[in-house]
Amino acid sequence: MLRVLAVDDEKPLLEELLYLLRSDPRVRSAEGASDATGALRRITRALEGGPDGPDGIDVVFLDIQMAGLTGLDIARLLSGFARPPLIVFVTAHEGFAVQAFDLKAVDYVLKPVRPERLAEAVRRARALLGRPDRAQPAPEPAVPDPRTPAPPAGAEAGAGAGAGAVERVPEQIAVELGGVTRFVAISDIAYVEAQGDYARLHTDGGSHLVRIPLSTLEERWAARGFVRIHRRHLVALGRIDELRMEAGTTSVRVGPAELQVSRRHARDLRDLLMRRATG
């Protein structure tokens, strides 16, 4: 069972987080700290006694924007220790995800915190500590599986799929923010940017963060014309306005954004674009 510390400088939010953590049977103890100073004092005591000591902490559930030191500052300080506790960031702001995962965060939970989302963060922490949940089903994917059989061409809508059914790619992807679920049309997405375990979907109207690895989207959306151009980017072929090859580097312009193309993808991308342009 886990020993956890929750850190948030807003008392009602801290109390709610502690309530949820203490309600989880996989959590042995849950303490709270209302500022960075108190959190560092408690974590220092845990580190001095060692991870197996009576004051040990396995996981810190950490707010980011706090008075004085931020949660990111605390995580940077802890990264200098040999065996620091795991970090789960709990924040109302999605814009810190890249920095969070650069600091080896286990998870990045957006406020308002949903019990099932927090439970998933606990599961991830337990798995990293070598205490996987027994007989617990794997979490459901964040978007529907595109490998769902669709009716054969010419069949009425809603008819069951039979032999010879083709694969159907979803038209939308669900995006959650602050307890609100939005449905973004895949055709509106120009490119996707990897951000740790998340992916940021860029559209003409803005961007959205989803917890799906870029490699998963690459596989699911290949039939929609998305191609990998770099370890960090997946691009809709039809949204590429320019391909530039100069001074040994390759880049593409997608709307106002200029994206680098890695050497291993440059030739294949050029061939794809030329075939698309010439029919």
PDB file of C-alpha atoms in Angstrom:
ATOM      1  CA  MET A   1       0.000   0.000   0.000  1.00  0.00           C
ATOM      2  CA  LEU A   2       1.124   3.528  -0.743  1.00  0.00           C
ATOM      3  CA  ARG A   3       2.191   6.293   1.623  1.00  0.00           C
ATOM      4  CA  VAL A   4       1.377   9.587  -0.048  1.00  0.00           C
ATOM      5  CA  LEU A   5       1.744  13.312   0.496  1.00  0.00           C
ATOM      6  CA  ALA A   6      -0.678  15.762  -1.135  1.00  0.00           C
ATOM      7  CA  VAL A   7       0.470  19.358  -1.639  1.00  0.00           C
ATOM      8  CA  ASP A   8      -1.854  22.252  -2.532  1.00  0.00           C
ATOM      9  CA  ASP A   9      -2.023  25.802  -1.219  1.00  0.00           C
ATOM     10  CA  GLU A  10      -5.810  25.961  -1.665  1.00  0.00           C
ATOM     11  CA  LYS A  11      -7.275  24.317   1.434  1.00  0.00           C
ATOM     12  CA  PRO A  12     -10.619  23.129  -0.038  1.00  0.00           C
ATOM     13  CA  LEU A  13      -8.826  21.492  -2.961  1.00  0.00           C
ATOM     14  CA  LEU A  14      -6.279  19.898  -0.641  1.00  0.00           C
ATOM     15  CA  GLU A  15      -9.026  18.491   1.569  1.00  0.00           C
ATOM     16  CA  GLU A  16     -10.866  17.090  -1.446  1.00  0.00           C
ATOM     17  CA  LEU A  17      -7.696  15.474  -2.779  1.00  0.00           C
ATOM     18  CA  LEU A  18      -6.923  13.945   0.604  1.00  0.00           C
ATOM     19  CA  TYR A  19     -10.476  12.625   0.882  1.00  0.00           C
ATOM     20  CA  LEU A  20     -10.189  10.884  -2.478  1.00  0.00           C
ATOM     21  CA  LEU A  21      -6.761   9.441  -1.691  1.00  0.00           C
ATOM     22  CA  ARG A  22      -7.831   8.163   1.731  1.00  0.00           C
ATOM     23  CA  SER A  23     -10.853   6.516   0.128  1.00  0.00           C
ATOM     24  CA  ASP A  24      -8.602   4.426  -2.098  1.00  0.00           C
ATOM     25  CA  PRO A  25      -7.896   1.017  -0.504  1.00  0.00           C
ATOM     26  CA  ARG A  26      -4.451   0.971  -2.140  1.00  0.00           C
ATOM     27  CA  VAL A  27      -3.361   4.003  -0.095  1.00  0.00           C
ATOM     28  CA  ARG A  28      -2.083   3.231   3.409  1.00  0.00           C
ATOM     29  CA  SER A  29      -1.701   6.827   4.562  1.00  0.00           C
ATOM     30  CA  ALA A  30      -2.286  10.267   3.052  1.00  0.00           C
ATOM     31  CA  GLU A  31      -0.844  13.415   4.594  1.00  0.00           C
ATOM     32  CA  GLY A  32      -1.298  16.981   3.428  1.00  0.00           C
ATOM     33  CA  ALA A  33       0.867  20.097   3.123  1.00  0.00           C
ATOM     34  CA  SER A  34      -0.577  23.515   2.294  1.00  0.00           C
ATOM     35  CA  ASP A  35       2.623  25.142   1.016  1.00  0.00           C
ATOM     36  CA  ALA A  36       5.993  24.327  -0.501  1.00  0.00           C
ATOM     37  CA  THR A  37       7.887  24.903   2.748  1.00  0.00           C
ATOM     38  CA  GLY A  38       5.787  22.403   4.652  1.00  0.00           C
ATOM     39  CA  ALA A  39       6.009  19.928   1.811  1.00  0.00           C
ATOM     40  CA  LEU A  40       9.823  20.128   1.624  1.00  0.00           C
ATOM     41  CA  ARG A  41      10.108  19.782   5.388  1.00  0.00           C
ATOM     42  CA  ARG A  42       8.000  16.602   5.336  1.00  0.00           C
ATOM     43  CA  ILE A  43       9.770  15.174   2.274  1.00  0.00           C
ATOM     44  CA  THR A  44      13.190  15.890   3.805  1.00  0.00           C
ATOM     45  CA  ARG A  45      12.211  13.907   6.891  1.00  0.00           C
ATOM     46  CA  ALA A  46      11.138  11.034   4.652  1.00  0.00           C
ATOM     47  CA  LEU A  47      14.388  11.118   2.679  1.00  0.00           C
ATOM     48  CA  GLU A  48      16.501  11.200   5.823  1.00  0.00           C
ATOM     49  CA  GLY A  49      14.798   8.069   7.136  1.00  0.00           C
ATOM     50  CA  GLY A  50      14.996   6.262   3.805  1.00  0.00           C
ATOM     51  CA  PRO A  51      12.147   4.876   1.674  1.00  0.00           C
ATOM     52  CA  ASP A  52      11.617   1.967   4.062  1.00  0.00           C
ATOM     53  CA  GLY A  53      11.689   4.098   7.203  1.00  0.00           C
ATOM     54  CA  PRO A  54       8.649   4.915   9.345  1.00  0.00           C
ATOM     55  CA  ASP A  55       8.389   8.403   7.787  1.00  0.00           C
ATOM     56  CA  GLY A  56       8.807   7.233   4.194  1.00  0.00           C
ATOM     57  CA  ILE A  57       6.729   8.683   1.342  1.00  0.00           C
ATOM     58  CA  ASP A  58       6.114   6.742  -1.850  1.00  0.00           C
ATOM     59  CA  VAL A  59       4.279   9.347  -3.934  1.00  0.00           C
ATOM     60  CA  VAL A  60       3.797  13.117  -3.798  1.00  0.00           C
ATOM     61  CA  PHE A  61       0.610  14.487  -5.394  1.00  0.00           C
ATOM     62  CA  LEU A  62       1.772  17.976  -6.201  1.00  0.00           C
ATOM     63  CA  ASP A  63       0.024  21.153  -7.297  1.00  0.00           C
ATOM     64  CA  ILE A  64       2.053  23.300  -9.695  1.00  0.00           C
ATOM     65  CA  GLN A  65       1.091  26.921  -9.196  1.00  0.00           C
ATOM     66  CA  MET A  66       1.644  27.794  -5.543  1.00  0.00           C
ATOM     67  CA  ALA A  67       2.933  30.840  -3.698  1.00  0.00           C
ATOM     68  CA  GLY A  68       6.736  30.822  -3.397  1.00  0.00           C
ATOM     69  CA  LEU A  69       8.195  27.664  -4.868  1.00  0.00           C
ATOM     70  CA  THR A  70       6.078  26.011  -7.544  1.00  0.00           C
ATOM     71  CA  GLY A  71       5.437  22.305  -7.808  1.00  0.00           C
ATOM     72  CA  LEU A  72       7.906  22.181 -10.692  1.00  0.00           C
ATOM     73  CA  ASP A  73      10.561  23.769  -8.436  1.00  0.00           C
ATOM     74  CA  ILE A  74       9.944  21.109  -5.800  1.00  0.00           C
ATOM     75  CA  ALA A  75      10.207  18.345  -8.385  1.00  0.00           C
ATOM     76  CA  ARG A  76      13.520  19.752  -9.640  1.00  0.00           C
ATOM     77  CA  LEU A  77      14.894  19.764  -6.093  1.00  0.00           C
ATOM     78  CA  LEU A  78      13.814  16.165  -5.551  1.00  0.00           C
ATOM     79  CA  SER A  79      15.382  15.024  -8.807  1.00  0.00           C
ATOM     80  CA  GLY A  80      18.806  15.560  -7.223  1.00  0.00           C
ATOM     81  CA  PHE A  81      18.248  12.756  -4.695  1.00  0.00           C
ATOM     82  CA  ALA A  82      19.124   9.134  -5.344  1.00  0.00           C
ATOM     83  CA  ARG A  83      15.718   7.699  -4.351  1.00  0.00           C
ATOM     84  CA  PRO A  84      13.119  10.476  -4.299  1.00  0.00           C
ATOM     85  CA  PRO A  85       9.385   9.770  -4.029  1.00  0.00           C
ATOM     86  CA  LEU A  86       7.405   9.535  -7.239  1.00  0.00           C
ATOM     87  CA  ILE A  87       5.663  12.686  -8.445  1.00  0.00           C
ATOM     88  CA  VAL A  88       2.101  13.044  -9.706  1.00  0.00           C
ATOM     89  CA  PHE A  89       1.206  16.585 -10.704  1.00  0.00           C
ATOM     90  CA  VAL A  90      -2.349  17.709  -9.959  1.00  0.00           C
ATOM     91  CA  THR A  91      -3.114  21.030 -11.633  1.00  0.00           C
ATOM     92  CA  ALA A  92      -5.764  23.108 -13.371  1.00  0.00           C
ATOM     93  CA  HIS A  93      -3.323  24.068 -16.128  1.00  0.00           C
ATOM     94  CA  GLU A  94      -2.497  21.785 -19.044  1.00  0.00           C
ATOM     95  CA  GLY A  95       0.370  23.941 -20.311  1.00  0.00           C
ATOM     96  CA  PHE A  96       3.003  22.502 -17.956  1.00  0.00           C
ATOM     97  CA  ALA A  97       2.772  18.909 -19.227  1.00  0.00           C
ATOM     98  CA  VAL A  98       6.057  18.957 -21.167  1.00  0.00           C
ATOM     99  CA  GLN A  99       8.029  20.275 -18.192  1.00  0.00           C
ATOM    100  CA  ALA A 100       6.285  17.810 -15.888  1.00  0.00           C
ATOM    101  CA  PHE A 101       7.260  14.773 -17.926  1.00  0.00           C
ATOM    102  CA  ASP A 102      10.772  16.107 -18.435  1.00  0.00           C
ATOM    103  CA  LEU A 103      10.961  15.888 -14.641  1.00  0.00           C
ATOM    104  CA  LYS A 104       9.926  12.205 -14.825  1.00  0.00           C
ATOM    105  CA  ALA A 105       6.429  12.718 -13.442  1.00  0.00           C
ATOM    106  CA  VAL A 106       4.380   9.544 -13.149  1.00  0.00           C
ATOM    107  CA  ASP A 107       1.187  11.274 -14.187  1.00  0.00           C
ATOM    108  CA  TYR A 108      -0.416  14.655 -14.856  1.00  0.00           C
ATOM    109  CA  VAL A 109      -3.944  14.947 -13.472  1.00  0.00           C
ATOM    110  CA  LEU A 110      -6.100  17.924 -14.405  1.00  0.00           C
ATOM    111  CA  LYS A 111      -8.435  19.644 -11.947  1.00  0.00           C
ATOM    112  CA  PRO A 112     -11.216  19.278 -11.068  1.00  0.00           C
ATOM    113  CA  VAL A 113      -9.988  15.840 -10.094  1.00  0.00           C
ATOM    114  CA  ARG A 114     -12.228  12.952 -11.085  1.00  0.00           C
ATOM    115  CA  PRO A 115     -12.044   9.919  -8.755  1.00  0.00           C
ATOM    116  CA  GLU A 116     -11.488   7.480 -11.624  1.00  0.00           C
ATOM    117  CA  ARG A 117      -8.679   9.624 -13.032  1.00  0.00           C
ATOM    118  CA  LEU A 118      -6.959   9.827  -9.661  1.00  0.00           C
ATOM    119  CA  ALA A 119      -7.375   6.068  -9.263  1.00  0.00           C
ATOM    120  CA  GLU A 120      -5.514   5.606 -12.552  1.00  0.00           C
ATOM    121  CA  ALA A 121      -2.650   7.772 -11.256  1.00  0.00           C
ATOM    122  CA  VAL A 122      -2.473   5.584  -8.135  1.00  0.00           C
ATOM    123  CA  ARG A 123      -2.376   2.484 -10.328  1.00  0.00           C
ATOM    124  CA  ARG A 124       0.493   3.900 -12.385  1.00  0.00           C
ATOM    125  CA  ALA A 125       2.464   4.753  -9.264  1.00  0.00           C
ATOM    126  CA  ARG A 126       1.965   1.279  -7.802  1.00  0.00           C
ATOM    127  CA  ALA A 127       3.093  -0.324 -11.049  1.00  0.00           C
ATOM    128  CA  LEU A 128       6.319   1.722 -11.064  1.00  0.00           C
ATOM    129  CA  LEU A 129       6.979   0.755  -7.460  1.00  0.00           C
ATOM    130  CA  GLY A 130       6.568  -2.920  -8.306  1.00  0.00           C
ATOM    131  CA  ARG A 131       3.173  -3.254  -6.651  1.00  0.00           C
ATOM    132  CA  PRO A 132       0.787  -3.771  -9.566  1.00  0.00           C
ATOM    133  CA  ASP A 133      -2.921  -4.078  -8.822  1.00  0.00           C
ATOM    134  CA  ARG A 134      -4.138  -7.652  -8.924  1.00  0.00           C
ATOM    135  CA  ALA A 135      -6.911  -8.669 -11.295  1.00  0.00           C
ATOM    136  CA  GLN A 136      -7.407  -5.049 -12.357  1.00  0.00           C
ATOM    137  CA  PRO A 137      -8.397  -4.575 -15.984  1.00  0.00           C
ATOM    138  CA  ALA A 138      -6.245  -2.385 -18.155  1.00  0.00           C
ATOM    139  CA  PRO A 139      -7.503   1.195 -18.490  1.00  0.00           C
ATOM    140  CA  GLU A 140      -9.761   1.840 -21.433  1.00  0.00           C
ATOM    141  CA  PRO A 141      -8.248   3.784 -24.322  1.00  0.00           C
ATOM    142  CA  ALA A 142      -8.909   7.519 -24.343  1.00  0.00           C
ATOM    143  CA  VAL A 143     -10.481   7.296 -27.801  1.00  0.00           C
ATOM    144  CA  PRO A 144     -12.559   4.543 -29.420  1.00  0.00           C
ATOM    145  CA  ASP A 145     -10.636   1.751 -31.054  1.00  0.00           C
ATOM    146  CA  PRO A 146     -10.549   2.510 -34.777  1.00  0.00           C
ATOM    147  CA  ARG A 147     -10.495  -1.192 -35.597  1.00  0.00           C
ATOM    148  CA  THR A 148     -14.270  -1.457 -35.286  1.00  0.00           C
ATOM    149  CA  PRO A 149     -15.941  -3.223 -38.193  1.00  0.00           C
ATOM    150  CA  ALA A 150     -18.205  -1.027 -40.320  1.00  0.00           C
ATOM    151  CA  PRO A 151     -21.030  -2.117 -42.619  1.00  0.00           C
ATOM    152  CA  PRO A 152     -19.972  -3.074 -46.152  1.00  0.00           C
ATOM    153  CA  ALA A 153     -20.301  -0.419 -48.827  1.00  0.00           C
ATOM    154  CA  GLY A 154     -23.935   0.012 -49.828  1.00  0.00           C
ATOM    155  CA  ALA A 155     -25.350  -1.430 -46.604  1.00  0.00           C
ATOM    156  CA  GLU A 156     -27.903   0.622 -44.690  1.00  0.00           C
ATOM    157  CA  ALA A 157     -26.626   2.682 -41.777  1.00  0.00           C
ATOM    158  CA  GLY A 158     -26.800   0.748 -38.540  1.00  0.00           C
ATOM    159  CA  ALA A 159     -26.765  -2.664 -40.217  1.00  0.00           C
ATOM    160  CA  GLY A 160     -24.540  -5.252 -38.568  1.00  0.00           C
ATOM    161  CA  ALA A 161     -21.118  -5.891 -40.055  1.00  0.00           C
ATOM    162  CA  GLY A 162     -20.602  -9.235 -41.644  1.00  0.00           C
ATOM    163  CA  ALA A 163     -17.850 -10.997 -43.502  1.00  0.00           C
ATOM    164  CA  GLY A 164     -15.810  -8.653 -45.612  1.00  0.00           C
ATOM    165  CA  ALA A 165     -16.479  -5.636 -43.358  1.00  0.00           C
ATOM    166  CA  VAL A 166     -13.941  -2.857 -43.600  1.00  0.00           C
ATOM    167  CA  GLU A 167     -12.227  -1.023 -40.784  1.00  0.00           C
ATOM    168  CA  ARG A 168     -13.708   2.310 -39.796  1.00  0.00           C
ATOM    169  CA  VAL A 169     -11.636   5.197 -38.468  1.00  0.00           C
ATOM    170  CA  PRO A 170     -13.416   7.452 -35.931  1.00  0.00           C
ATOM    171  CA  GLU A 171     -14.436  10.902 -37.135  1.00  0.00           C
ATOM    172  CA  GLN A 172     -13.752  12.563 -33.771  1.00  0.00           C
ATOM    173  CA  ILE A 173     -11.526  12.337 -30.722  1.00  0.00           C
ATOM    174  CA  ALA A 174     -12.680  13.056 -27.174  1.00  0.00           C
ATOM    175  CA  VAL A 175     -10.741  15.760 -25.323  1.00  0.00           C
ATOM    176  CA  GLU A 176     -11.244  16.402 -21.601  1.00  0.00           C
ATOM    177  CA  LEU A 177     -10.479  19.649 -19.815  1.00  0.00           C
ATOM    178  CA  GLY A 178     -11.764  20.781 -16.445  1.00  0.00           C
ATOM    179  CA  GLY A 179     -14.537  18.191 -16.327  1.00  0.00           C
ATOM    180  CA  VAL A 180     -15.796  19.115 -19.808  1.00  0.00           C
ATOM    181  CA  THR A 181     -15.510  16.653 -22.706  1.00  0.00           C
ATOM    182  CA  ARG A 182     -15.164  18.138 -26.172  1.00  0.00           C
ATOM    183  CA  PHE A 183     -15.322  16.193 -29.415  1.00  0.00           C
ATOM    184  CA  VAL A 184     -12.738  17.407 -31.924  1.00  0.00           C
ATOM    185  CA  ALA A 185     -13.112  16.414 -35.559  1.00  0.00           C
ATOM    186  CA  ILE A 186     -10.004  14.597 -36.745  1.00  0.00           C
ATOM    187  CA  SER A 187     -10.328  16.414 -40.065  1.00  0.00           C
ATOM    188  CA  ASP A 188      -9.763  19.697 -38.174  1.00  0.00           C
ATOM    189  CA  ILE A 189      -6.391  18.553 -36.800  1.00  0.00           C
ATOM    190  CA  ALA A 190      -3.397  19.851 -38.745  1.00  0.00           C
ATOM    191  CA  TYR A 191      -0.636  18.183 -36.757  1.00  0.00           C
ATOM    192  CA  VAL A 192       0.056  16.469 -33.457  1.00  0.00           C
ATOM    193  CA  GLU A 193       2.939  17.167 -31.108  1.00  0.00           C
ATOM    194  CA  ALA A 194       4.322  14.657 -28.606  1.00  0.00           C
ATOM    195  CA  GLN A 195       4.456  15.899 -25.019  1.00  0.00           C
ATOM    196  CA  GLY A 196       5.662  13.067 -22.814  1.00  0.00           C
ATOM    197  CA  ASP A 197       2.871  10.517 -22.408  1.00  0.00           C
ATOM    198  CA  TYR A 198       0.474  13.068 -23.868  1.00  0.00           C
ATOM    199  CA  ALA A 199      -0.134  14.417 -27.345  1.00  0.00           C
ATOM    200  CA  ARG A 200      -1.145  17.977 -28.222  1.00  0.00           C
ATOM    201  CA  LEU A 201      -3.591  18.249 -31.103  1.00  0.00           C
ATOM    202  CA  HIS A 202      -3.157  21.434 -33.131  1.00  0.00           C
ATOM    203  CA  THR A 203      -6.151  22.817 -35.012  1.00  0.00           C
ATOM    204  CA  ASP A 204      -6.823  26.161 -36.668  1.00  0.00           C
ATOM    205  CA  GLY A 205      -8.732  27.239 -33.570  1.00  0.00           C
ATOM    206  CA  GLY A 206      -6.205  26.223 -30.918  1.00  0.00           C
ATOM    207  CA  SER A 207      -4.751  23.102 -29.334  1.00  0.00           C
ATOM    208  CA  HIS A 208      -5.934  20.280 -27.098  1.00  0.00           C
ATOM    209  CA  LEU A 209      -4.053  17.870 -24.844  1.00  0.00           C
ATOM    210  CA  VAL A 210      -4.910  14.159 -24.745  1.00  0.00           C
ATOM    211  CA  ARG A 211      -3.287  11.316 -22.853  1.00  0.00           C
ATOM    212  CA  ILE A 212      -2.449   9.144 -25.849  1.00  0.00           C
ATOM    213  CA  PRO A 213       1.102   8.402 -27.050  1.00  0.00           C
ATOM    214  CA  LEU A 214       2.005   9.770 -30.465  1.00  0.00           C
ATOM    215  CA  SER A 215       2.835   6.259 -31.683  1.00  0.00           C
ATOM    216  CA  THR A 216      -0.738   5.154 -30.967  1.00  0.00           C
ATOM    217  CA  LEU A 217      -2.219   8.040 -32.935  1.00  0.00           C
ATOM    218  CA  GLU A 218       0.216   7.333 -35.768  1.00  0.00           C
ATOM    219  CA  GLU A 219      -1.143   3.814 -36.089  1.00  0.00           C
ATOM    220  CA  ARG A 220      -4.801   4.747 -35.648  1.00  0.00           C
ATOM    221  CA  TRP A 221      -4.817   7.711 -38.000  1.00  0.00           C
ATOM    222  CA  ALA A 222      -2.668   6.380 -40.843  1.00  0.00           C
ATOM    223  CA  ALA A 223      -5.848   5.760 -42.845  1.00  0.00           C
ATOM    224  CA  ARG A 224      -6.780   9.430 -42.354  1.00  0.00           C
ATOM    225  CA  GLY A 225      -3.561  10.590 -44.039  1.00  0.00           C
ATOM    226  CA  PHE A 226      -1.460  11.320 -40.950  1.00  0.00           C
ATOM    227  CA  VAL A 227       2.261  10.577 -41.285  1.00  0.00           C
ATOM    228  CA  ARG A 228       5.165  10.694 -38.864  1.00  0.00           C
ATOM    229  CA  ILE A 229       7.752  13.308 -39.844  1.00  0.00           C
ATOM    230  CA  HIS A 230       9.746  13.437 -36.608  1.00  0.00           C
ATOM    231  CA  ARG A 231       9.810  11.703 -33.252  1.00  0.00           C
ATOM    232  CA  ARG A 232       7.815  14.665 -31.928  1.00  0.00           C
ATOM    233  CA  HIS A 233       5.399  15.315 -34.795  1.00  0.00           C
ATOM    234  CA  LEU A 234       2.598  13.625 -36.700  1.00  0.00           C
ATOM    235  CA  VAL A 235       1.173  15.644 -39.605  1.00  0.00           C
ATOM    236  CA  ALA A 236      -1.927  15.477 -41.806  1.00  0.00           C
ATOM    237  CA  LEU A 237      -0.562  15.241 -45.359  1.00  0.00           C
ATOM    238  CA  GLY A 238      -3.341  17.378 -46.738  1.00  0.00           C
ATOM    239  CA  ARG A 239      -2.465  20.225 -44.367  1.00  0.00           C
ATOM    240  CA  ILE A 240       1.151  20.579 -45.527  1.00  0.00           C
ATOM    241  CA  ASP A 241       1.528  23.832 -47.460  1.00  0.00           C
ATOM    242  CA  GLU A 242       5.265  23.738 -48.223  1.00  0.00           C
ATOM    243  CA  LEU A 243       8.185  21.328 -48.135  1.00  0.00           C
ATOM    244  CA  ARG A 244      11.593  22.958 -47.753  1.00  0.00           C
ATOM    245  CA  MET A 245      14.904  21.180 -48.296  1.00  0.00           C
ATOM    246  CA  GLU A 246      17.945  23.370 -47.795  1.00  0.00           C
ATOM    247  CA  ALA A 247      21.362  23.217 -46.160  1.00  0.00           C
ATOM    248  CA  GLY A 248      20.930  19.541 -45.416  1.00  0.00           C
ATOM    249  CA  THR A 249      17.726  20.037 -43.407  1.00  0.00           C
ATOM    250  CA  THR A 250      14.084  19.423 -44.277  1.00  0.00           C
ATOM    251  CA  SER A 251      11.041  21.175 -42.876  1.00  0.00           C
ATOM    252  CA  VAL A 252       7.373  21.596 -43.698  1.00  0.00           C
ATOM    253  CA  ARG A 253       5.034  24.512 -43.235  1.00  0.00           C
ATOM    254  CA  VAL A 254       1.634  23.644 -41.791  1.00  0.00           C
ATOM    255  CA  GLY A 255      -0.342  26.847 -41.618  1.00  0.00           C
ATOM    256  CA  PRO A 256       1.742  29.279 -39.535  1.00  0.00           C
ATOM    257  CA  ALA A 257       3.868  26.494 -38.023  1.00  0.00           C
ATOM    258  CA  GLU A 258       7.193  25.332 -39.442  1.00  0.00           C
ATOM    259  CA  LEU A 259       8.061  21.774 -38.384  1.00  0.00           C
ATOM    260  CA  GLN A 260      11.361  19.961 -38.734  1.00  0.00           C
ATOM    261  CA  VAL A 261      11.456  16.673 -40.624  1.00  0.00           C
ATOM    262  CA  SER A 262      13.954  14.084 -39.441  1.00  0.00           C
ATOM    263  CA  ARG A 263      16.399  12.629 -41.967  1.00  0.00           C
ATOM    264  CA  ARG A 264      14.909   9.162 -41.731  1.00  0.00           C
ATOM    265  CA  HIS A 265      11.475  10.496 -42.738  1.00  0.00           C
ATOM    266  CA  ALA A 266      12.498  13.162 -45.290  1.00  0.00           C
ATOM    267  CA  ARG A 267      12.692  11.038 -48.457  1.00  0.00           C
ATOM    268  CA  ASP A 268       9.495   9.093 -47.785  1.00  0.00           C
ATOM    269  CA  LEU A 269       7.628  12.291 -46.992  1.00  0.00           C
ATOM    270  CA  ARG A 270       8.781  13.950 -50.207  1.00  0.00           C
ATOM    271  CA  ASP A 271       7.721  10.912 -52.237  1.00  0.00           C
ATOM    272  CA  LEU A 272       4.307  10.875 -50.572  1.00  0.00           C
ATOM    273  CA  LEU A 273       3.737  14.555 -51.248  1.00  0.00           C
ATOM    274  CA  MET A 274       4.824  14.258 -54.883  1.00  0.00           C
ATOM    275  CA  ARG A 275       2.549  11.269 -55.496  1.00  0.00           C
ATOM    276  CA  ARG A 276      -0.308  13.137 -53.848  1.00  0.00           C
ATOM    277  CA  ALA A 277       0.315  16.223 -56.025  1.00  0.00           C
ATOM    278  CA  THR A 278       0.608  14.311 -59.313  1.00  0.00           C
ATOM    279  CA  GLY A 279      -2.268  11.940 -58.684  1.00  0.00           C
TER     280      GLY A 279
END
